C-alpha cells in the first residue's frame, strides 16, 4: 500500500513538472520513461539480493533508494535543475521494482493452485495508495509553496514519507523471510495430476510439483497438486515475458501522455488527478478477480481477456479527441487490461519455472517489463509531439499485436506442457 502511495504520487505530476521545468513538452515523456528505467535498472540487482539474502533485504534496499530519489527530486525543484529532477524520478522508479518483487514474494510459500490468487492480493493492496496518490496534487502544491519550491513538486514529499514507511514495515514485519523459509522447509515430490490434463506429471524439486507442501499447514491440508502447468522450456518463459512487456509498454505509452492531452483540451489538474486515479484503480482494484479467474479458467485465457480490454482501450483512445469522459473510460480499461495480462502472466511464469531458477527469471521479467515501459515513455512523448493522442493510440495498437502473437506462441506448446 505504501509503495503504491509513493508511485501514484510521483507519476501524477512527473510529466507536468518536467515539462514546466524544461520548457519542452516533447521531453515530458521522459518522466515516465525514467521512472520505468529506474525500475528496470533495479530489477535484476534486487532479484540477486533476494536470491542471496532473501526478499526482505531486497525490498528494504529498493525502498531506501526510492527515498533518496524523492529527496533528489525535491532538491532539484528547489534549484530549478530539470536534469537533476529527472535523476530523482528515475531513483523513485525503483519503488516500482519493489512492488513487482513483492508480488512474487507472495508465491514463495503459496500452494500452487493458489499462486495467482495470492499474487493478486499483493497487487490489489497497492490500490489504496496508488489511487490516492494522483489526488495529492492540490495538497502537494501547498507543501511546495511552503518549501519554496515548484508547487507541483511538493507531491514528492509524500512519496518520500511513504517509501520510508514502506522500508520500515518490510524490515520489521517480513519475518520469517518467505524465500529463505521456502528453501528451508521440506519439499514434496512425486507424481502430480494436472486438473483437466488427464495425465500425471513427474514431480521433483525442479518441477511445479515441488512447490510447497511446505505451505500446506497454512493452507489447511496437504497439497494434492498444482492447478498449473509443469516447468517448461526457456522459449515458453520468454513468450510470457514478451507478452507482459508489451502490456506494460501499451499502458505506459498512453498513460504518460494523458495529462498533457487533457490539459490541451481544457483539462485541469483536478481532472488529471481523477483520470489517473481511475486508471490506477483499474490497474489494481480488480486484480484479485483476475487472480481467481486465472486459477479457475487458466492463465492464458485471462491473458487473452486482458488483450481484449487493452484493445478496447486503444480504440477509445483513438476516437476520444477532446472528450474527457472517453479518455477516462479508455484509461480505466487500459488499467484493467494491464492487470489481467500481468497478474495471469506473472503466475504463469512462476508455474513454468523450476523453483531454484525463479528469482532469476522473475528478475528478468521485471527488468524487461520496466525497460519496455521506459522505452514506451520516451517514444510516447515523441509520438505525441509528432502527431496527437490518436496517433499514439495507433502506435499502441502495434504493440498490442506483438503481445498477442507472443501469447499465442505460449499457448502453442505441446498439450502435455500446456
Coordinates of C-alpha atoms in Angstrom, one line a residue:
X1 CA 0.0 0.0 0.0
X2 CA 2.8 2.4 0.9
X3 CA 4.8 1.6 -2.2
X4 CA 1.8 2.3 -4.4
X5 CA 1.2 5.6 -2.5
X6 CA 4.6 6.9 -3.5
X7 CA 4.3 5.6 -7.1
X8 CA 0.9 7.2 -7.7
X9 CA 2.0 10.5 -6.3
X10 CA 5.2 10.6 -8.4
X11 CA 3.6 9.5 -11.7
X12 CA 0.7 12.0 -11.3
X13 CA 3.0 15.1 -11.6
X14 CA 6.2 13.8 -13.1
X15 CA 5.4 14.7 -16.7
X16 CA 3.9 18.1 -15.7
X17 CA 6.8 19.1 -13.6
X18 CA 9.4 18.1 -16.2
X19 CA 7.5 20.0 -18.9
X20 CA 7.3 23.1 -16.8
X21 CA 11.0 23.0 -15.6
X22 CA 12.4 22.2 -19.0
X23 CA 10.0 24.3 -21.1
X24 CA 9.8 21.5 -23.6
X25 CA 6.7 19.3 -23.8
X26 CA 8.4 16.9 -26.2
X27 CA 10.6 15.5 -23.4
X28 CA 7.8 15.4 -20.8
X29 CA 7.5 11.7 -21.6
X30 CA 11.0 11.3 -20.0
X31 CA 9.4 11.4 -16.6
X32 CA 7.5 8.2 -17.1
X33 CA 10.4 6.8 -19.1
X34 CA 13.0 7.5 -16.4
X35 CA 10.7 6.2 -13.7
X36 CA 10.4 2.9 -15.6
X37 CA 14.1 3.0 -16.4
X38 CA 14.9 3.2 -12.7
X39 CA 12.6 0.1 -12.1
X40 CA 14.4 -1.7 -15.0
X41 CA 17.8 -1.0 -13.7
X42 CA 16.9 -2.3 -10.2
X43 CA 15.0 -5.4 -11.3
X44 CA 18.0 -7.8 -11.7
X45 CA 20.1 -6.4 -8.8
X46 CA 17.1 -6.7 -6.4
X47 CA 16.4 -10.2 -7.6
X48 CA 20.0 -11.1 -6.9
X49 CA 19.8 -9.7 -3.4
X50 CA 16.6 -11.7 -2.9
X51 CA 18.3 -14.9 -4.1
X52 CA 21.2 -14.5 -1.8
X53 CA 19.9 -12.7 1.2
X54 CA 16.1 -13.0 1.0
X55 CA 13.1 -11.0 -0.1
X56 CA 13.1 -8.7 3.0
X57 CA 16.5 -7.2 2.4
X58 CA 15.8 -6.7 -1.3
X59 CA 12.6 -4.9 -0.7
X60 CA 14.1 -2.7 2.0
X61 CA 17.1 -1.7 -0.1
X62 CA 14.8 -0.8 -3.0
X63 CA 12.6 1.4 -0.8
X64 CA 15.6 3.3 0.6
X65 CA 16.8 4.0 -3.0
X66 CA 13.3 5.4 -3.7
X67 CA 13.5 7.6 -0.5
X68 CA 16.8 9.0 -1.8
X69 CA 15.2 9.6 -5.2
X70 CA 12.4 11.6 -3.7
X71 CA 14.8 13.8 -1.8
X72 CA 16.8 14.4 -5.0
X73 CA 13.6 15.4 -6.9
X74 CA 12.7 17.9 -4.1
X75 CA 16.2 19.4 -4.1
X76 CA 16.1 19.7 -7.9
X77 CA 12.9 21.6 -7.8
X78 CA 14.4 23.9 -5.2
X79 CA 17.3 24.8 -7.5
X80 CA 15.3 24.5 -10.8
X81 CA 17.5 21.9 -12.3
X82 CA 15.4 19.6 -14.5
X83 CA 18.2 17.1 -15.3
X84 CA 18.6 16.5 -11.6
X85 CA 14.9 16.2 -11.2
X86 CA 14.9 13.6 -13.9
X87 CA 17.5 11.6 -12.0
X88 CA 15.3 11.8 -8.9
X89 CA 12.4 10.4 -10.8
X90 CA 14.5 7.5 -12.0
X91 CA 15.5 6.7 -8.5
X92 CA 11.9 6.9 -7.3
X93 CA 11.1 4.4 -10.0
X94 CA 12.9 1.8 -8.0
X95 CA 9.7 1.8 -5.9
X96 CA 8.0 0.1 -8.9
X97 CA 10.6 -2.6 -8.9
X98 CA 9.9 -3.1 -5.1
X99 CA 6.2 -3.6 -5.9
X100 CA 7.0 -6.1 -8.7
X101 CA 9.3 -8.0 -6.4
X102 CA 6.7 -8.0 -3.6
X103 CA 4.1 -9.8 -5.7
X104 CA 6.5 -12.7 -6.3
X105 CA 7.1 -12.9 -2.6
X106 CA 3.5 -13.9 -2.3
X107 CA 4.2 -17.0 -4.4
X108 CA 7.2 -18.3 -2.4
X109 CA 5.1 -20.2 0.1
X110 CA 1.8 -20.4 -1.8
X111 CA 0.1 -23.6 -2.6
X112 CA 0.5 -23.9 -6.4
X113 CA -3.3 -23.8 -7.0
X114 CA -3.5 -20.5 -5.2
X115 CA -0.4 -18.8 -6.6
X116 CA -2.4 -16.4 -8.9
X117 CA -4.8 -15.6 -6.2
X118 CA -2.1 -14.8 -3.6
X119 CA -0.1 -12.8 -6.0
X120 CA -3.1 -10.8 -7.0
X121 CA -3.8 -9.9 -3.4
X122 CA -0.4 -8.2 -3.1
X123 CA -1.1 -6.3 -6.4
X124 CA -4.5 -5.3 -5.1
X125 CA -3.1 -3.9 -1.9
X126 CA -1.3 -1.3 -3.9
X127 CA -4.7 0.2 -4.9
X128 CA -5.2 2.3 -1.8
X129 CA -2.0 4.3 -2.1
X130 CA -1.9 4.3 -5.9
X131 CA -5.4 5.7 -6.2
X132 CA -4.9 8.4 -3.5
X133 CA -1.5 9.4 -4.9
X134 CA -2.7 11.3 -8.0
X135 CA -5.2 13.3 -6.0
X136 CA -2.4 14.7 -3.8
X137 CA -1.6 17.4 -6.5
X138 CA -3.5 20.1 -4.6
X139 CA -2.1 19.3 -1.1
X140 CA 1.3 18.9 -2.8
X141 CA 1.1 22.4 -4.2
X142 CA 0.6 23.7 -0.7
X143 CA 3.6 21.8 0.5
X144 CA 5.7 23.0 -2.4
X145 CA 4.7 26.6 -1.7
X146 CA 5.6 26.1 2.0
X147 CA 9.0 24.8 1.0
X148 CA 9.6 27.5 -1.6
X149 CA 9.9 25.1 -4.5
X150 CA 7.9 24.5 -7.7
X151 CA 4.5 23.8 -6.3
X152 CA 3.7 20.6 -8.1
X153 CA 7.0 19.1 -6.9
X154 CA 5.6 19.1 -3.4
X155 CA 4.0 15.8 -4.1
X156 CA 7.4 14.1 -3.8
X157 CA 7.4 14.9 -0.1
X158 CA 4.5 12.5 0.3
X159 CA 6.4 9.9 -1.8
X160 CA 9.5 10.3 0.4
X161 CA 7.5 9.6 3.6
X162 CA 5.6 6.7 2.1
X163 CA 8.7 4.9 0.8
X164 CA 10.5 5.4 4.2
X165 CA 7.5 3.8 6.0
X166 CA 7.4 1.0 3.4
X167 CA 11.0 0.2 4.2
X168 CA 10.4 0.1 7.9
X169 CA 7.3 -2.1 7.6
X170 CA 9.1 -4.7 5.5
X171 CA 12.2 -4.7 7.7
X172 CA 10.1 -5.2 10.9
X173 CA 7.2 -7.3 9.6
X174 CA 8.5 -9.6 6.8
X175 CA 9.7 -12.4 9.2
X176 CA 10.4 -15.1 8.5
X177 CA 11.7 -14.3 5.0
X178 CA 9.3 -16.2 2.6
X179 CA 12.0 -17.1 0.1
X180 CA 14.5 -18.3 2.7
X181 CA 11.8 -20.2 4.5
X182 CA 10.6 -21.9 1.3
X183 CA 14.2 -23.2 0.8
X184 CA 14.5 -24.4 4.3
X185 CA 11.3 -26.4 4.6
X186 CA 10.9 -29.9 3.1
X187 CA 9.7 -30.3 -0.5
X188 CA 7.0 -32.7 -1.7
X189 CA 8.0 -35.0 -4.5
X190 CA 6.0 -37.5 -6.6
X191 CA 3.6 -37.6 -9.5
X192 CA 1.1 -34.7 -9.7
X193 CA -2.1 -34.7 -11.8
X194 CA -3.0 -31.5 -13.6
X195 CA -6.7 -30.9 -13.4
X196 CA -8.2 -31.5 -16.8
X197 CA -5.0 -32.8 -18.2
X198 CA -5.9 -36.4 -17.8
X199 CA -2.3 -37.5 -17.1
X200 CA 0.3 -37.3 -14.3
X201 CA 3.5 -35.2 -14.5
X202 CA 6.6 -36.3 -12.7
X203 CA 7.4 -34.3 -9.6
X204 CA 10.7 -33.5 -8.0
X205 CA 12.5 -30.4 -6.9
X206 CA 12.7 -28.9 -10.3
X207 CA 9.0 -29.0 -11.1
X208 CA 5.9 -27.2 -10.1
X209 CA 5.0 -30.2 -8.1
X210 CA 7.9 -29.4 -5.9
X211 CA 6.1 -26.3 -4.8
X212 CA 5.3 -26.2 -1.2
X213 CA 3.6 -29.0 0.5
X214 CA 5.6 -26.9 2.9
X215 CA 2.7 -24.3 2.7
X216 CA 0.1 -26.9 3.3
X217 CA 0.0 -26.3 7.0
X218 CA -1.1 -22.7 6.5
X219 CA -3.5 -23.7 3.8
X220 CA -5.2 -26.3 5.9
X221 CA -4.4 -29.6 4.3
X222 CA -1.9 -31.4 2.1
X223 CA -1.2 -30.4 -1.5
X224 CA -2.9 -32.6 -4.0
X225 CA -1.1 -30.9 -6.9
X226 CA -0.9 -27.6 -8.7
X227 CA -3.6 -26.2 -11.0
X228 CA -1.0 -25.0 -13.4
X229 CA 1.5 -26.3 -15.9
X230 CA 4.7 -28.1 -15.1
X231 CA 8.0 -26.3 -15.7
X232 CA 8.6 -25.6 -19.4
X233 CA 11.5 -24.6 -21.7
X234 CA 13.0 -21.2 -21.9
X235 CA 11.1 -20.4 -25.1
X236 CA 7.7 -20.5 -23.3
X237 CA 9.1 -18.3 -20.5
X238 CA 10.4 -15.8 -22.9
X239 CA 7.0 -15.7 -24.6
X240 CA 5.3 -14.9 -21.3
X241 CA 7.9 -12.2 -20.6
X242 CA 7.4 -10.6 -24.0
X243 CA 3.6 -10.6 -23.5
X244 CA 3.9 -8.9 -20.1
X245 CA 6.4 -6.3 -21.5
X246 CA 4.0 -5.5 -24.4
X247 CA 1.2 -4.8 -21.9
X248 CA 3.4 -2.6 -19.9
X249 CA 4.5 -0.6 -22.9
X250 CA 1.0 0.0 -24.0
X251 CA -0.1 1.1 -20.6
X252 CA 2.8 3.5 -20.1
X253 CA 2.6 5.0 -23.5
X254 CA -1.0 6.0 -23.2
X255 CA -0.9 6.9 -19.5
X256 CA 2.2 9.0 -19.8
X257 CA 0.7 11.4 -22.3
X258 CA -2.8 11.5 -20.8
X259 CA -2.1 14.6 -18.5
X260 CA -0.8 16.7 -21.5
X261 CA -3.7 15.6 -23.7
X262 CA -6.2 16.6 -21.1
X263 CA -4.5 19.9 -20.4
X264 CA -4.5 20.7 -24.2
X265 CA -8.3 20.2 -24.1
X266 CA -9.4 22.5 -21.2
X267 CA -8.4 20.0 -18.6
X268 CA -7.4 20.9 -15.0
X269 CA -5.0 19.4 -12.5
X270 CA -8.1 18.0 -10.7
X271 CA -9.4 16.3 -13.8
X272 CA -5.9 14.9 -14.5
X273 CA -5.9 13.5 -10.9
X274 CA -9.3 11.9 -11.2
X275 CA -8.4 10.4 -14.6
X276 CA -5.2 8.8 -13.3
X277 CA -7.0 7.6 -10.2
X278 CA -9.5 5.8 -12.4
X279 CA -6.6 4.3 -14.4
X280 CA -4.7 3.2 -11.4
X281 CA -7.8 1.7 -9.8
X282 CA -8.3 -0.3 -13.0
X283 CA -4.7 -1.5 -12.7
X284 CA -5.0 -2.8 -9.1
X285 CA -8.6 -2.9 -7.7
X286 CA -9.8 -6.0 -9.6
X287 CA -6.5 -7.9 -9.5
X288 CA -8.0 -10.5 -7.1
X289 CA -10.8 -11.1 -9.6
X290 CA -8.2 -11.8 -12.4
X291 CA -6.2 -13.9 -10.0
X292 CA -9.2 -16.0 -9.2
X293 CA -10.1 -16.3 -12.9
X294 CA -6.6 -17.4 -13.7
X295 CA -6.9 -20.2 -11.2
X296 CA -10.3 -21.3 -12.4
X297 CA -10.1 -20.7 -16.2
X298 CA -6.4 -20.9 -16.8
X299 CA -3.6 -18.3 -17.1
X300 CA -3.7 -18.0 -20.9
X301 CA -7.4 -17.4 -21.0
X302 CA -7.1 -14.5 -18.6
X303 CA -4.2 -13.1 -20.6
X304 CA -6.5 -13.2 -23.6
X305 CA -9.2 -11.4 -21.7
X306 CA -6.6 -8.7 -20.9
X307 CA -5.7 -8.2 -24.6
X308 CA -9.4 -7.7 -25.3
X309 CA -9.7 -5.0 -22.7
X310 CA -6.5 -3.4 -23.9
X311 CA -7.9 -3.4 -27.5
X312 CA -11.0 -1.6 -26.3
X313 CA -8.8 1.0 -24.5
X314 CA -6.7 1.6 -27.6
X315 CA -9.8 2.1 -29.8
X316 CA -11.4 4.5 -27.3
X317 CA -8.1 6.5 -27.1
X318 CA -8.1 6.8 -30.8
X319 CA -11.6 8.2 -31.0
X320 CA -11.6 10.2 -27.7
X321 CA -10.5 13.6 -29.1
X322 CA -11.4 16.3 -26.6
X323 CA -13.8 14.2 -24.6
X324 CA -12.6 13.9 -21.1
X325 CA -15.2 11.1 -20.4
X326 CA -14.0 8.9 -23.2
X327 CA -10.4 9.4 -22.1
X328 CA -11.3 8.4 -18.6
X329 CA -13.2 5.3 -19.8
X330 CA -10.2 4.4 -22.0
X331 CA -7.7 4.8 -19.2
X332 CA -9.8 2.7 -16.9
X333 CA -10.0 -0.1 -19.4
X334 CA -6.3 0.3 -20.0
X335 CA -5.6 -0.4 -16.3
X336 CA -8.0 -3.4 -16.3
X337 CA -6.3 -5.0 -19.4
X338 CA -2.9 -4.4 -17.9
X339 CA -3.9 -6.0 -14.7
X340 CA -5.3 -9.2 -16.4
X341 CA -2.2 -9.7 -18.5
X342 CA 0.4 -9.0 -15.8
X343 CA -1.3 -10.9 -12.9
X344 CA -2.0 -14.0 -15.0
X345 CA 1.3 -13.7 -16.8
X346 CA 3.3 -13.5 -13.6
X347 CA 1.6 -16.5 -12.2
X348 CA 2.2 -18.4 -15.4
X349 CA 5.9 -17.5 -15.4
X350 CA 6.2 -18.9 -11.9
X351 CA 4.4 -22.1 -12.9
X352 CA 6.7 -22.6 -15.8
X353 CA 9.9 -22.1 -13.9
X354 CA 11.7 -24.6 -11.6
X355 CA 11.8 -23.3 -8.1
X356 CA 15.6 -22.9 -8.0
X357 CA 15.5 -20.7 -11.1
X358 CA 12.5 -18.5 -10.2
X359 CA 14.3 -15.4 -8.7
X360 CA 16.5 -15.2 -11.8
X361 CA 13.6 -15.4 -14.3
X362 CA 11.4 -13.2 -12.2
X363 CA 14.2 -10.6 -12.1
X364 CA 14.5 -10.8 -15.9
X365 CA 10.8 -10.4 -16.3
X366 CA 10.6 -7.3 -14.0
X367 CA 13.7 -5.8 -15.7
X368 CA 12.4 -6.3 -19.3
X369 CA 8.9 -5.2 -18.2
X370 CA 10.2 -1.9 -16.8
X371 CA 12.6 -1.4 -19.7
X372 CA 9.7 -1.7 -22.1
X373 CA 7.8 0.9 -20.1
X374 CA 10.8 3.2 -20.1
X375 CA 11.2 3.0 -23.9
X376 CA 7.5 3.5 -24.3
X377 CA 7.6 6.6 -22.1
X378 CA 10.3 8.1 -24.3
X379 CA 8.6 7.3 -27.6
X380 CA 5.2 8.3 -26.4
X381 CA 6.4 11.9 -25.9
X382 CA 7.9 11.9 -29.4
X383 CA 4.8 10.4 -30.9
X384 CA 2.5 12.8 -29.1
X385 CA 4.6 15.8 -30.2
X386 CA 4.7 14.5 -33.8
X387 CA 1.0 13.6 -34.0
X388 CA -1.6 13.6 -31.3
X389 CA -3.2 11.2 -28.9
X390 CA -4.9 9.3 -31.7
X391 CA -1.6 8.7 -33.4
X392 CA -0.2 7.5 -30.1
X393 CA -3.1 5.0 -29.9
X394 CA -2.2 3.7 -33.3
X395 CA 1.3 3.0 -32.1
X396 CA -0.1 1.3 -29.1
X397 CA -2.1 -0.9 -31.4
X398 CA 1.1 -2.2 -33.0
X399 CA 2.4 -3.1 -29.6
X400 CA -0.8 -4.9 -28.8
X401 CA -0.4 -7.1 -31.9
X402 CA 3.1 -8.1 -30.8
X403 CA 1.8 -9.1 -27.4
X404 CA -1.0 -11.2 -28.8
X405 CA 1.5 -13.0 -31.0
X406 CA 3.7 -13.8 -28.0
X407 CA 0.7 -15.1 -26.1
X408 CA -0.3 -17.3 -28.9
X409 CA 3.2 -18.7 -29.1
X410 CA 3.0 -19.6 -25.4
X411 CA -0.2 -21.4 -26.0
X412 CA 1.1 -23.3 -28.9
X413 CA 3.2 -25.8 -26.9
X414 CA 2.5 -29.5 -26.6
X415 CA -0.8 -30.3 -24.8
X416 CA 1.1 -32.1 -22.1
X417 CA 3.1 -28.9 -21.3
X418 CA 0.0 -26.7 -21.6

